[in-house]
Short mmCIF file of N, CA, C and O in Angstrom, two decimals:
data_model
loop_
_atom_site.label_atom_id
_atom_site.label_comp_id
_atom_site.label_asym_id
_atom_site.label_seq_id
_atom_site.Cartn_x
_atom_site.Cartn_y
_atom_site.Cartn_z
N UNK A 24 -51.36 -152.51 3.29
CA UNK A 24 -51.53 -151.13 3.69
C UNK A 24 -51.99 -150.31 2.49
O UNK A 24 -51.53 -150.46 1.36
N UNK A 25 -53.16 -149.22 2.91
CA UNK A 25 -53.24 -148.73 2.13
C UNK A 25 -51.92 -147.09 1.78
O UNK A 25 -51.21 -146.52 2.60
N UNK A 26 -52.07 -146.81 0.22
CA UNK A 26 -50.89 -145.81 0.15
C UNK A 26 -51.19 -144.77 0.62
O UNK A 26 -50.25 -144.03 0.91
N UNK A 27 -52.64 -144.25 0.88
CA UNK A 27 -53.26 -143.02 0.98
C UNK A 27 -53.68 -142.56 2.45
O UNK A 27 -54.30 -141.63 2.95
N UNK A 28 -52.75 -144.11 3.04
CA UNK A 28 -53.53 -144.02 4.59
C UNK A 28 -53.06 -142.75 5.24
O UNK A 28 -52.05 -142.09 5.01
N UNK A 29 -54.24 -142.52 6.28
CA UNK A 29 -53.74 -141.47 7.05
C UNK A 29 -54.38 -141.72 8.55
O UNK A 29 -55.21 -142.59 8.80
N UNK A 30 -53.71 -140.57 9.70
CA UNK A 30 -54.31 -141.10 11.19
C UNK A 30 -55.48 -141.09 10.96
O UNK A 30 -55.82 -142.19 11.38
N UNK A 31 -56.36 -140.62 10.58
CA UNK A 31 -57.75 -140.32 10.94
C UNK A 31 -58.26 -141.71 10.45
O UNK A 31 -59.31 -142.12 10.96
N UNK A 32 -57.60 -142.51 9.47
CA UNK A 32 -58.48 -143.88 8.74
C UNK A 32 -58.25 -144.90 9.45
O UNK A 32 -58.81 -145.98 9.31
N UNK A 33 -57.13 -144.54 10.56
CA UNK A 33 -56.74 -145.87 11.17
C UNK A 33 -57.88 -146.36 12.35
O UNK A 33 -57.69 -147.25 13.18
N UNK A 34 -58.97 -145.63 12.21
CA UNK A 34 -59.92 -146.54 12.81
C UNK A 34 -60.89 -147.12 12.37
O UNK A 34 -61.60 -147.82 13.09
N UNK A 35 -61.13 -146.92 10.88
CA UNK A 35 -61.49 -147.59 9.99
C UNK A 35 -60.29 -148.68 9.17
O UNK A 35 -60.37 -149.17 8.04
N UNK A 36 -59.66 -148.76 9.78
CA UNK A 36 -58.88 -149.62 9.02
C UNK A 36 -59.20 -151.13 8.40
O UNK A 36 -60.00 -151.82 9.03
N UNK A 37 -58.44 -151.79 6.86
CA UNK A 37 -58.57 -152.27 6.65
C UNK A 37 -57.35 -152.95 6.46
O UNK A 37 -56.44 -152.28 5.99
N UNK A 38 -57.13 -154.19 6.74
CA UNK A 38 -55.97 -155.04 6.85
C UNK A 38 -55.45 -155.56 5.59
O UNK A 38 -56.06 -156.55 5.19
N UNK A 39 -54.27 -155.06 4.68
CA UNK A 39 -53.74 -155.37 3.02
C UNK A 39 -52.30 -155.54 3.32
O UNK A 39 -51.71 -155.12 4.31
N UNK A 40 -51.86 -156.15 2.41
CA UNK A 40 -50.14 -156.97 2.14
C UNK A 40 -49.74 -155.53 1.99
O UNK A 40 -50.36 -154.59 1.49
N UNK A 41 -47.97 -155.60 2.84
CA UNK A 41 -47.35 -154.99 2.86
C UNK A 41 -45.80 -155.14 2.85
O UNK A 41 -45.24 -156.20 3.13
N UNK A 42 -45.10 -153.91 2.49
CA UNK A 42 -43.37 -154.49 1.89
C UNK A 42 -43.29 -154.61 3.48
O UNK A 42 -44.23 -154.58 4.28
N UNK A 43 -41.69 -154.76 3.76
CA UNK A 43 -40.73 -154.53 5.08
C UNK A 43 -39.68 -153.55 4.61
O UNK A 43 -38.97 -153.65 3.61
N UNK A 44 -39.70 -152.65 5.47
CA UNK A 44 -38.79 -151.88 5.30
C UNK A 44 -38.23 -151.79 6.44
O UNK A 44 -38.92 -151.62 7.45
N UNK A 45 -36.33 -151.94 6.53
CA UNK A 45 -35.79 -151.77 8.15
C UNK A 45 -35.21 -150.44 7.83
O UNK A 45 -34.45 -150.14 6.92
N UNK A 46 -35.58 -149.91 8.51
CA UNK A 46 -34.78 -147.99 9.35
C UNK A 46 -34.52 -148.10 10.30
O UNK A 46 -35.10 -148.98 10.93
N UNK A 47 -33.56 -147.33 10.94
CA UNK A 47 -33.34 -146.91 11.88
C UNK A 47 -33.89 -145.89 12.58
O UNK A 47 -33.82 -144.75 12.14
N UNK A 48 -34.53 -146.17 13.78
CA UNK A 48 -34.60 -144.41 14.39
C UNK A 48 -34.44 -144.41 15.18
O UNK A 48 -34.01 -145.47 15.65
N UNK A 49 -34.63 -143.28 16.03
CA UNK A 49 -34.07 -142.71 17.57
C UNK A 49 -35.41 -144.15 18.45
O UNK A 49 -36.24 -144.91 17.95
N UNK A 50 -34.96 -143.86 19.95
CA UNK A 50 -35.17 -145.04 20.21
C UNK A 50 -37.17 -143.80 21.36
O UNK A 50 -38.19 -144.07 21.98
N UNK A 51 -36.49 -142.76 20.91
CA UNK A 51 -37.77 -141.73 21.85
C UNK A 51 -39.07 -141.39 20.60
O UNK A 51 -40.22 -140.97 20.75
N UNK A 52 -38.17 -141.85 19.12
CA UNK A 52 -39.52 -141.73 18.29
C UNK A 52 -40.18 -143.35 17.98
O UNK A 52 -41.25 -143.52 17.40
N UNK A 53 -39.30 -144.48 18.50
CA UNK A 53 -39.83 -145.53 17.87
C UNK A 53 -41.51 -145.46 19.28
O UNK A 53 -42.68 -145.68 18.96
N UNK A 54 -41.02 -145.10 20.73
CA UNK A 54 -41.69 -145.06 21.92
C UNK A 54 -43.18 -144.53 21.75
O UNK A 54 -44.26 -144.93 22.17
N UNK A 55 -42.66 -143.16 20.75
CA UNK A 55 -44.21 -141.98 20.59
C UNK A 55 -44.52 -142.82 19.73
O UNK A 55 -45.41 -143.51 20.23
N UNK A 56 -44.21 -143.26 18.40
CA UNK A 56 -45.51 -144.64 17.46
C UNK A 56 -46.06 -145.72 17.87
O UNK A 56 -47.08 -146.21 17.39
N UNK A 57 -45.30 -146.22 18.95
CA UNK A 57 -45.67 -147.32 19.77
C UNK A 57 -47.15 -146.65 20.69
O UNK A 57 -48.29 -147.11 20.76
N UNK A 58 -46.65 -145.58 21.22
CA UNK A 58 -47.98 -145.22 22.38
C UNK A 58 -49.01 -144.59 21.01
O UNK A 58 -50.15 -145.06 20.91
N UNK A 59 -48.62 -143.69 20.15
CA UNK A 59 -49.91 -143.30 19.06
C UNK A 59 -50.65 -144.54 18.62
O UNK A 59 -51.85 -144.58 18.87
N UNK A 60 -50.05 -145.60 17.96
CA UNK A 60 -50.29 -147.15 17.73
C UNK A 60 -51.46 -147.55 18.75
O UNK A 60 -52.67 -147.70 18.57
N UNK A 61 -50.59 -147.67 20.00
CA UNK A 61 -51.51 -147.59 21.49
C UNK A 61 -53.01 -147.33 21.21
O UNK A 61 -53.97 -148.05 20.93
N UNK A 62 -52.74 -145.66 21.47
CA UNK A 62 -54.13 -145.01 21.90
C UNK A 62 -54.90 -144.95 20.54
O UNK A 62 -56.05 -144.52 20.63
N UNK A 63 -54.47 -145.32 19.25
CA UNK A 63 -55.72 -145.60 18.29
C UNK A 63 -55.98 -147.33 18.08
O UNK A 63 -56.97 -147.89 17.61
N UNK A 64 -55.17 -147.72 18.42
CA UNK A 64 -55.72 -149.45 18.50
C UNK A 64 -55.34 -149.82 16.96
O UNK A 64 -56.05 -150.62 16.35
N UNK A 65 -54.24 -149.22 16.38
CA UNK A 65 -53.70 -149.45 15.34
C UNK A 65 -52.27 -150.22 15.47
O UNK A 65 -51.77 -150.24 16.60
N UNK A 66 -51.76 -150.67 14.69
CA UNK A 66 -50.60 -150.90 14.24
C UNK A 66 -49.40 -150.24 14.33
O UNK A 66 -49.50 -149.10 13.88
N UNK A 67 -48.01 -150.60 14.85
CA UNK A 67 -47.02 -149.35 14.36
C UNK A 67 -46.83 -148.94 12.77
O UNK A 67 -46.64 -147.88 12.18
N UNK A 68 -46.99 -150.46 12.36
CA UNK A 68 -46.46 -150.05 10.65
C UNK A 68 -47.61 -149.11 10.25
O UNK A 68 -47.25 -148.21 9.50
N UNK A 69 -49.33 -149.10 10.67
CA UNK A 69 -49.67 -148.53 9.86
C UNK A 69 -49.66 -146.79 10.39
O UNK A 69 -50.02 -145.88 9.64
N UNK A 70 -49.33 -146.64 11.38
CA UNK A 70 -49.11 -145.23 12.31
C UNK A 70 -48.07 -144.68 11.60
O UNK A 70 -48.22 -143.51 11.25
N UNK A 71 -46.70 -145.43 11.20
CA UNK A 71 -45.71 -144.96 10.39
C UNK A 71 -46.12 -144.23 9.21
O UNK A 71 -45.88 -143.04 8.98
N UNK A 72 -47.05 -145.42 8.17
CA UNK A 72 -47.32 -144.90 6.82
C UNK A 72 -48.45 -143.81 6.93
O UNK A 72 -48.62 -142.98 6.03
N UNK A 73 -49.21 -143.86 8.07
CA UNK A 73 -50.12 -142.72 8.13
C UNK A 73 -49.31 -141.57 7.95
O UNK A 73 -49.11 -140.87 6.96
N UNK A 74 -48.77 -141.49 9.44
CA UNK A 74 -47.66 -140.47 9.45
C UNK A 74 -46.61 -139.86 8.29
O UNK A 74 -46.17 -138.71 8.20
N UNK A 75 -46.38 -140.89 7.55
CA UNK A 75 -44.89 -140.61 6.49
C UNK A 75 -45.89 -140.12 5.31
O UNK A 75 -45.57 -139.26 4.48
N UNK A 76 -47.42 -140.93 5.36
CA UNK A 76 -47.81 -140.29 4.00
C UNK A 76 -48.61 -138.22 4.41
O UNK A 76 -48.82 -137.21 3.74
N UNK A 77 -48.68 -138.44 5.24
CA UNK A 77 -49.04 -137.25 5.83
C UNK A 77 -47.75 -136.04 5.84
O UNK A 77 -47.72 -134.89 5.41
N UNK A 78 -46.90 -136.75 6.45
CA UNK A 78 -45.34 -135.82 6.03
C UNK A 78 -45.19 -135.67 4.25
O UNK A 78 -44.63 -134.63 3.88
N UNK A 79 -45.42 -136.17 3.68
CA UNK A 79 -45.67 -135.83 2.30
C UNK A 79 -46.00 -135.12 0.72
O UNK A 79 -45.66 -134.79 -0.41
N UNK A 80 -47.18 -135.27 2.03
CA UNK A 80 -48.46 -134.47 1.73
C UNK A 80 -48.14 -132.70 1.72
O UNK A 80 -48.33 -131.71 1.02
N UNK A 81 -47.57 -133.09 2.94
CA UNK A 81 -46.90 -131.00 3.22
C UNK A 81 -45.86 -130.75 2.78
O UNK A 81 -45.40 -129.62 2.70
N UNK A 82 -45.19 -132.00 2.34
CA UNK A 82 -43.73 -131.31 2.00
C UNK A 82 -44.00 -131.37 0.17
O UNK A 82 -43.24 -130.66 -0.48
N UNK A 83 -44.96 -132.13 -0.53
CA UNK A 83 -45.20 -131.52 -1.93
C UNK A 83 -45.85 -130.38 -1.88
O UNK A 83 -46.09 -129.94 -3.00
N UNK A 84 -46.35 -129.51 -0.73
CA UNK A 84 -47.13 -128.45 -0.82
C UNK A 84 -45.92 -127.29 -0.92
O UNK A 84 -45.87 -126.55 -1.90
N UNK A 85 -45.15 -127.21 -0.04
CA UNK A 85 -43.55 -126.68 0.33
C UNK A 85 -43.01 -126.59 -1.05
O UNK A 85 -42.74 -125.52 -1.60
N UNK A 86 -42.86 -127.68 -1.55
CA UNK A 86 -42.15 -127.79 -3.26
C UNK A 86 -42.83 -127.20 -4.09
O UNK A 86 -42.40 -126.82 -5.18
N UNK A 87 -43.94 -127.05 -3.70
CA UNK A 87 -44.57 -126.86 -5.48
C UNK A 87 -44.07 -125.49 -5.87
O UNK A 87 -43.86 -124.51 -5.15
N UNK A 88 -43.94 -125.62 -7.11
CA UNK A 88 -43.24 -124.58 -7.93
C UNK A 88 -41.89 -124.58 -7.52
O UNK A 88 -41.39 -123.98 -8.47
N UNK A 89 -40.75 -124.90 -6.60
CA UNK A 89 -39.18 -125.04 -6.83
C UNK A 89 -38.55 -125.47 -8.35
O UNK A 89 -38.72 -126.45 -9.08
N UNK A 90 -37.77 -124.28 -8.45
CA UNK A 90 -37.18 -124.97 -9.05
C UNK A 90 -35.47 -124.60 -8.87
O UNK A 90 -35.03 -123.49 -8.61
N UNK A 91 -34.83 -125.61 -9.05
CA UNK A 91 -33.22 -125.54 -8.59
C UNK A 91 -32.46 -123.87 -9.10
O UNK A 91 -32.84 -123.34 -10.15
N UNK A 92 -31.42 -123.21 -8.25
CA UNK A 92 -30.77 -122.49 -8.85
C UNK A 92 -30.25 -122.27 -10.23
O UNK A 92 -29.46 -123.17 -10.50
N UNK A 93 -30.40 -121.43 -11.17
CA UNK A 93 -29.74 -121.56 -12.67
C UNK A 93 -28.05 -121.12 -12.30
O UNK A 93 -27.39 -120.34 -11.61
N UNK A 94 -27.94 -121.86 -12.98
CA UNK A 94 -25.91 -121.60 -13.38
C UNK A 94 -25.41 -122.53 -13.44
O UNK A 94 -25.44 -122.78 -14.64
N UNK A 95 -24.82 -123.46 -12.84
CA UNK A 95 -24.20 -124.38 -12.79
C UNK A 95 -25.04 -125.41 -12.44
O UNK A 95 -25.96 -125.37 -11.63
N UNK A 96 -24.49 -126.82 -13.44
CA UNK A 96 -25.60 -127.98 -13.41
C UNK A 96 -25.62 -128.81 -12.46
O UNK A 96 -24.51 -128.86 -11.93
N UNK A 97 -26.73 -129.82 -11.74
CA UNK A 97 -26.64 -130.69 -10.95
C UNK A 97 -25.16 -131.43 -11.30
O UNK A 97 -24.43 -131.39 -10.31
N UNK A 98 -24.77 -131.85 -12.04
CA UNK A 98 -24.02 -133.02 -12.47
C UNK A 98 -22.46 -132.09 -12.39
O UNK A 98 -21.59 -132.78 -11.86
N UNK A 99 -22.07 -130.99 -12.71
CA UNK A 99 -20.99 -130.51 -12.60
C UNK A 99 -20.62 -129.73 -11.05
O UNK A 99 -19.56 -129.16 -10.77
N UNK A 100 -21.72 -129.90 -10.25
CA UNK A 100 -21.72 -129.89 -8.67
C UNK A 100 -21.15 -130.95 -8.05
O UNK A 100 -20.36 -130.88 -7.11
N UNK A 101 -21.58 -132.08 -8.66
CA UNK A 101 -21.60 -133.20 -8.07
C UNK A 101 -19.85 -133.64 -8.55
O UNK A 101 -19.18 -134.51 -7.98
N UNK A 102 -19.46 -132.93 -9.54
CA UNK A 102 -17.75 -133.56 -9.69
C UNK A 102 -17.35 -132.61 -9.52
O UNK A 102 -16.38 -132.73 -10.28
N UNK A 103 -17.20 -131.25 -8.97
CA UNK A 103 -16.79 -130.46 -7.64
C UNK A 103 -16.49 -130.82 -7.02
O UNK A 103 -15.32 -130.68 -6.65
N UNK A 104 -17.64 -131.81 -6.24
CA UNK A 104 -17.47 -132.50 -4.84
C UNK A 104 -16.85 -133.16 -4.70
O UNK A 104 -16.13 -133.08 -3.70
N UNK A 105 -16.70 -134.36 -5.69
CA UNK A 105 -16.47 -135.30 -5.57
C UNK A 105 -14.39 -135.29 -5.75
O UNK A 105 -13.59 -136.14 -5.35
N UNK A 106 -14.19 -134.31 -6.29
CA UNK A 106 -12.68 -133.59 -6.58
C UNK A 106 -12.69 -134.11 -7.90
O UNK A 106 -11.62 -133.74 -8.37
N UNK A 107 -13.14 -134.58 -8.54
CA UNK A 107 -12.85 -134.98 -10.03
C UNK A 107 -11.93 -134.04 -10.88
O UNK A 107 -11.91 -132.84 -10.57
N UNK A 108 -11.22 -134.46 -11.84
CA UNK A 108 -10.34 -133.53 -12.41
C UNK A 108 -11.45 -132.77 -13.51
O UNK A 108 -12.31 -133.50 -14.00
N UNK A 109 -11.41 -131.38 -13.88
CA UNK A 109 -12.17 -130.69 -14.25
C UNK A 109 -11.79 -130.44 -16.04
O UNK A 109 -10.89 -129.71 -16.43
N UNK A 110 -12.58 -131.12 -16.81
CA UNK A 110 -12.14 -130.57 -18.50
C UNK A 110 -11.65 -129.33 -18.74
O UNK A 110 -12.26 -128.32 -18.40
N UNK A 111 -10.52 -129.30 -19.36
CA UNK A 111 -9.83 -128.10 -19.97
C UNK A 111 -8.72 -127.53 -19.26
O UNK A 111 -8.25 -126.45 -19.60
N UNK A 112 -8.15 -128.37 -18.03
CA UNK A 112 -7.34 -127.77 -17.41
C UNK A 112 -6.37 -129.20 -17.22
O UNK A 112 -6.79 -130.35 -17.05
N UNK A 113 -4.74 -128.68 -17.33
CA UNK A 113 -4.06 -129.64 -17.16
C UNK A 113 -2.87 -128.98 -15.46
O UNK A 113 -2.76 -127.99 -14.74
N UNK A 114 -2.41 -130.01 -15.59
CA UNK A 114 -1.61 -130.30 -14.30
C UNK A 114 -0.24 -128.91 -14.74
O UNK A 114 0.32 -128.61 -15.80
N UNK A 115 -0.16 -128.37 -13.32
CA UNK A 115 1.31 -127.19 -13.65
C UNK A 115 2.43 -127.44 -13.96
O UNK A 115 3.13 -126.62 -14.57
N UNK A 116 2.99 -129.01 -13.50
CA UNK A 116 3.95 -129.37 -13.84
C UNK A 116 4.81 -129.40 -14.78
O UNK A 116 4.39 -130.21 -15.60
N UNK A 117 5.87 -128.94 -15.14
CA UNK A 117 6.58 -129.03 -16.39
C UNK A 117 6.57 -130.38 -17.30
O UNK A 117 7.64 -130.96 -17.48
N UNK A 118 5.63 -130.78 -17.74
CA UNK A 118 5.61 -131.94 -18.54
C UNK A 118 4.28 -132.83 -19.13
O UNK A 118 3.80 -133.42 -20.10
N UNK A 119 4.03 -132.28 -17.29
CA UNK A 119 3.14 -133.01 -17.22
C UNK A 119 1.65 -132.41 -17.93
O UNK A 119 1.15 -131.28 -17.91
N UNK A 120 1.17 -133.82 -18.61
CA UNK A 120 -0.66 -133.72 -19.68
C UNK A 120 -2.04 -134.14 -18.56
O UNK A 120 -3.20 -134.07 -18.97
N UNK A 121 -1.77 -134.49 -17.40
CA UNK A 121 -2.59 -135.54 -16.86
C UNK A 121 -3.66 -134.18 -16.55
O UNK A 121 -3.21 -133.05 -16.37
N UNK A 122 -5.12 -134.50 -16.51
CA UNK A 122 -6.22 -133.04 -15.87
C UNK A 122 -5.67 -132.54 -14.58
O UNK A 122 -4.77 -133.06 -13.91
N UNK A 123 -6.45 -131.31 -14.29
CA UNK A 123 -6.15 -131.11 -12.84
C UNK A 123 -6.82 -131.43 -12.51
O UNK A 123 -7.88 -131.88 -12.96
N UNK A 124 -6.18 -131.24 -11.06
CA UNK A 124 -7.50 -131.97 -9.81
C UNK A 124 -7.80 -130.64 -8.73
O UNK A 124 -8.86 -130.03 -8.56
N UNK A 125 -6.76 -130.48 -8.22
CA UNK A 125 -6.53 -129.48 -7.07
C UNK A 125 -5.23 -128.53 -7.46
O UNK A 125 -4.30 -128.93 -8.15
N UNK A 126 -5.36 -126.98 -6.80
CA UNK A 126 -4.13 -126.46 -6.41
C UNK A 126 -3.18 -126.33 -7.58
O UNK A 126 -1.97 -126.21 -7.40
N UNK A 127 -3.82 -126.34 -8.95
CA UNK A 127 -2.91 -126.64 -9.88
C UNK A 127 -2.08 -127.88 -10.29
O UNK A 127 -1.09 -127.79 -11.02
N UNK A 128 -2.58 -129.13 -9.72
CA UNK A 128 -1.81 -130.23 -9.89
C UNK A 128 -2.79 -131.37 -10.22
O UNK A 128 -3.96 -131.24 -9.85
N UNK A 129 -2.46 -132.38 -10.84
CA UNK A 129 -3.01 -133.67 -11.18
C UNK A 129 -2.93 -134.34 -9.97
O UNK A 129 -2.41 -133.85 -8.97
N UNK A 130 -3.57 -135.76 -10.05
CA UNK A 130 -4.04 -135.99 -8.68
C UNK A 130 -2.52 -136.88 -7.91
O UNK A 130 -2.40 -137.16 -6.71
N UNK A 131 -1.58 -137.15 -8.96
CA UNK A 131 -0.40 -137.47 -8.31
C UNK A 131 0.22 -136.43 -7.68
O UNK A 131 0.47 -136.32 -6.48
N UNK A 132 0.54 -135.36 -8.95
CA UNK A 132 1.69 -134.31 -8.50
C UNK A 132 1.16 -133.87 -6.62
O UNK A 132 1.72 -133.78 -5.53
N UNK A 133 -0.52 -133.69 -7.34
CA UNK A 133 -1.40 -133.18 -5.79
C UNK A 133 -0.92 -133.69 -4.48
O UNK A 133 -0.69 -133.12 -3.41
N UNK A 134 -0.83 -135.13 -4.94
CA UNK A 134 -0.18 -135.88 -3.25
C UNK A 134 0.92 -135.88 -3.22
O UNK A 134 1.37 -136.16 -2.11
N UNK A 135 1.70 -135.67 -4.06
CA UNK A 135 2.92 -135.27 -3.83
C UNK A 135 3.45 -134.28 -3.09
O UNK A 135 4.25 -134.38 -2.15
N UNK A 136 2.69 -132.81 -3.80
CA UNK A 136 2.42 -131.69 -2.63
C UNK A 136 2.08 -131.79 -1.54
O UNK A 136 2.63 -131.15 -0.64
N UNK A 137 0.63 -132.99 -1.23
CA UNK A 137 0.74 -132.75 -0.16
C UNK A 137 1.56 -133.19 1.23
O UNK A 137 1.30 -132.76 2.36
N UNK A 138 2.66 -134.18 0.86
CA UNK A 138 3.53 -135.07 1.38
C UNK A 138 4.42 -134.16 1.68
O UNK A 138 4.97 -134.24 2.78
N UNK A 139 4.66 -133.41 1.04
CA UNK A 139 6.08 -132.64 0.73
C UNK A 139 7.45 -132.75 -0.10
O UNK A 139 8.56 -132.22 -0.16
N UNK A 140 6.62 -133.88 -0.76
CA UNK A 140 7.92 -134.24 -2.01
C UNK A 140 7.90 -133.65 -3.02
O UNK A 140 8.91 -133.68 -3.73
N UNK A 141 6.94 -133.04 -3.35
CA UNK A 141 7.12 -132.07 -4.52
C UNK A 141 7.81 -130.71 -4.80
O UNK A 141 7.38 -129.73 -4.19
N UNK A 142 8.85 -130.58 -5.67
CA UNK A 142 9.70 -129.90 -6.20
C UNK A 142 8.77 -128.81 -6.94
O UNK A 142 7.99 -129.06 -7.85
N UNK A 143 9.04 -127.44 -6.32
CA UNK A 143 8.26 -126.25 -6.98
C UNK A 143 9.57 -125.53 -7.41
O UNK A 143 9.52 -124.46 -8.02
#
């Protein structure tokens, strides 16, 4: 396949080695590539890459010039999320050194709280 293919070439098409890729999709979009495939006398795989390189195409047009929010970094979003205990902060507990995680607590005391065994 070519990388640059698009619908309009698929009737000029020329037949080249290609990966496999398995996806999943809905079973009403695999139907519409099958009948587009159809009515140009093409291929599904190459109706896909027409299509996907064509979706592409508009969505680097969409991007150009983005650039991410300033303030806070990709990477300190991502251990937000993830609940990671956060540098510079320790657990409320009387004793306790371990980071926090949540709620003022390290990630034991935390489940502790949330059980109800924890002594406030």
């Amino acid at each position: 396949m070519r990388a640059d293919l698009r619908l309009d070439d698929l009737r000029e098409r020329k037949r080249v080695p290609a990966k496999l890729m398995n996806v999943k999709i809905p079973t009403l979009v695999g139907e519409r590539i099958r009948q587009v495939a159809s009515a140009l006398g093409a291929s599904k795989t190459e109706v896909v890459i027409a299509l996907l390189n064509e979706g592409l195409a508009a969505s680097e047009k969409l991007l150009a010039g983005y650039e991410p929010p300033a303030g806070v970094s990709r990477a300190a979003r991502r251990r937000a999320r993830r609940g990671r205990p956060r540098a510079g902060r320790t657990c409320s507990v009387d004793g306790c050194t371990r980071a926090h995680l949540a709620r003022g607590y390290c990630a034991t005391h935390y489940q502790a709280w949330r059980r109800g065994a924890l002594k406030t």
